[in-house]
Short mmCIF file of C-alpha atoms in Angstrom, two decimals:
data_model
loop_
_atom_site.label_atom_id
_atom_site.label_comp_id
_atom_site.label_asym_id
_atom_site.label_seq_id
_atom_site.Cartn_x
_atom_site.Cartn_y
_atom_site.Cartn_z
CA MET A 1398 102.16 114.72 90.64
CA LYS A 1399 102.75 113.77 94.26
CA TYR A 1400 100.79 111.09 96.10
CA ILE A 1401 100.82 110.39 99.82
CA CYS A 1402 100.68 106.68 100.65
CA PHE A 1403 99.49 105.76 104.12
CA GLY A 1404 100.61 102.31 105.21
CA TYR A 1405 98.24 100.63 107.67
CA LEU A 1406 99.26 97.56 109.64
CA GLU A 1407 97.21 94.99 111.47
CA PRO A 1408 98.03 95.12 115.19
CA GLY A 1409 100.23 92.18 116.15
CA LYS A 1410 100.97 91.22 112.52
CA PHE A 1411 104.72 91.84 112.74
CA GLU A 1412 104.97 90.94 116.40
CA ASN A 1413 103.56 87.47 115.66
CA MET A 1414 106.05 86.79 112.84
CA SER A 1415 109.28 84.97 113.44
CA GLU A 1416 112.43 87.08 113.30
CA SER A 1417 113.29 85.44 109.98
CA GLU A 1418 109.87 86.28 108.49
CA ARG A 1419 110.10 89.90 109.70
CA ASN A 1420 113.60 90.27 108.28
CA THR A 1421 112.43 88.89 104.91
CA VAL A 1422 109.56 91.39 104.76
CA PHE A 1423 111.78 94.31 105.77
CA ASP A 1424 114.56 93.37 103.34
CA GLU A 1425 112.16 92.99 100.40
CA CYS A 1426 110.32 96.23 101.21
CA PHE A 1427 113.53 98.24 101.69
CA SER A 1428 114.96 96.82 98.47
CA TYR A 1429 111.83 97.90 96.57
CA ASN A 1430 111.97 101.35 98.20
CA ASP A 1431 115.59 101.67 97.03
CA GLU A 1432 114.41 100.92 93.47
CA LEU A 1433 111.59 103.50 93.73
CA ARG A 1434 114.03 106.11 95.09
CA LYS A 1435 116.59 105.37 92.35
CA ASN A 1436 113.92 105.86 89.68
CA GLY A 1437 112.74 109.17 91.17
CA HIS A 1438 109.38 107.89 92.44
CA LEU A 1439 110.03 107.77 96.20
CA VAL A 1440 110.30 111.37 97.40
CA ALA A 1441 110.13 110.70 101.14
CA GLU A 1442 109.22 108.01 103.64
CA GLU A 1443 108.68 108.11 107.37
CA PRO A 1444 107.83 105.14 109.59
CA LEU A 1445 105.80 105.91 112.69
CA GLN A 1446 106.13 104.71 116.25
CA PRO A 1447 103.20 102.65 117.63
CA PRO A 1448 99.81 104.32 118.26
CA ASN A 1449 100.29 104.21 122.04
CA THR A 1450 102.99 106.91 121.57
CA ALA A 1451 100.56 109.28 119.82
CA VAL A 1452 98.79 112.30 121.23
CA THR A 1453 95.81 114.09 119.73
CA VAL A 1454 95.59 117.89 119.90
CA SER A 1455 92.24 119.65 119.66
CA TRP A 1456 90.44 122.78 120.84
CA LYS A 1457 87.83 122.29 123.57
CA ASN A 1458 86.09 124.82 125.80
CA GLY A 1459 88.31 127.67 124.63
CA LYS A 1460 91.64 125.95 125.20
CA VAL A 1461 93.98 123.34 123.79
CA ALA A 1462 93.19 119.76 124.81
CA VAL A 1463 95.82 117.03 124.50
CA THR A 1464 94.63 113.42 124.65
CA ASP A 1465 96.83 110.34 124.73
CA GLY A 1466 96.57 107.98 121.79
CA PRO A 1467 95.38 108.20 118.21
CA TYR A 1468 92.17 110.01 117.29
CA ALA A 1469 90.39 107.13 115.58
CA GLU A 1470 89.82 103.60 116.76
CA THR A 1471 90.48 101.27 113.84
CA ASN A 1472 91.28 97.65 113.09
CA GLU A 1473 94.53 98.75 111.48
CA GLN A 1474 97.14 101.22 112.68
CA LEU A 1475 98.94 103.84 110.63
CA GLY A 1476 102.49 102.54 110.36
CA GLY A 1477 104.06 105.17 108.15
CA ILE A 1478 103.79 107.36 105.09
CA GLN A 1479 105.52 107.61 101.74
CA VAL A 1480 105.47 110.46 99.27
CA LEU A 1481 105.49 109.17 95.69
CA GLU A 1482 106.02 111.09 92.49
CA ALA A 1483 103.99 109.58 89.65
CA ARG A 1484 102.51 110.86 86.39
CA ASP A 1485 98.96 109.94 87.51
CA LEU A 1486 96.96 107.89 90.00
CA ASN A 1487 97.11 104.77 87.84
CA ARG A 1488 100.91 104.90 87.88
CA ALA A 1489 100.92 105.43 91.67
CA ILE A 1490 98.66 102.38 92.05
CA GLN A 1491 100.93 100.36 89.79
CA LEU A 1492 104.02 101.31 91.82
CA ILE A 1493 102.39 100.53 95.17
CA SER A 1494 100.88 97.28 93.84
CA GLN A 1495 104.42 95.99 93.31
CA CYS A 1496 105.41 96.73 96.91
CA PRO A 1497 106.37 93.48 98.66
CA GLY A 1498 104.41 94.53 101.75
CA VAL A 1499 101.21 94.48 99.68
CA LYS A 1500 102.04 91.14 98.10
CA LEU A 1501 102.89 89.62 101.49
CA ASN A 1502 99.58 90.89 102.92
CA CYS A 1503 101.28 92.94 105.64
CA GLY A 1504 98.59 95.61 105.60
CA THR A 1505 96.74 98.12 103.48
CA ILE A 1506 98.04 101.17 101.65
CA GLU A 1507 95.83 104.20 101.06
CA ILE A 1508 96.91 106.51 98.23
CA ARG A 1509 95.82 110.16 98.10
CA PRO A 1510 96.83 112.87 95.65
CA VAL A 1511 98.52 115.86 97.25
CA ALA A 1512 96.31 118.94 97.13
CA ASP A 1513 97.68 121.93 95.24
CA ILE A 1514 96.98 124.91 97.46
CA ASN A 1515 99.47 127.31 95.86
CA ASP A 1516 96.69 129.67 94.70
CA ILE A 1517 95.13 129.70 98.17
CA VAL A 1518 98.51 130.45 99.78
CA ARG A 1519 99.20 133.29 97.32
CA GLU A 1520 95.79 134.84 98.00
CA SER A 1521 96.38 134.57 101.76
CA GLU A 1522 99.79 136.21 101.40
CA ARG A 1523 98.21 139.01 99.36
CA ARG A 1524 95.52 139.62 102.02
CA ARG A 1525 98.09 139.57 104.84
CA ARG A 1526 100.38 142.03 103.03
CA LYS A 1527 97.40 144.29 102.49
CA GLU A 1528 96.50 144.18 106.21
CA THR A 1529 100.06 145.02 107.36
CA SER A 1530 100.38 147.92 104.92
CA ARG A 1531 97.45 149.79 106.51
#
């Protein structure tokens, strides 16, 4: 089963570290990610640019509205995501618990199971085929 892991960082946490401390954290985290990837657990990972580079897209007053910045105001900022493959949630928790970033208190990681919407997609495809065949 796939799990999405959202990595949240405290603003200023990395910026206030010395270069040596930052490099240690990065090296340990990347080394652990290499191990996860080698063992088939790390499916994908994507770091994110800072929240001030984000835009939020919504629908307001009958048109698209684009707002600068992230949608939610929080004490922590989404720093990136990982997609893990694990047999169950307990295994996903175990894998993430061993992440050096967790042990070094660099932030918080939220784990969510990926939703299986294959049946919903198939039903939608069936309805759309039916509509175009009329």
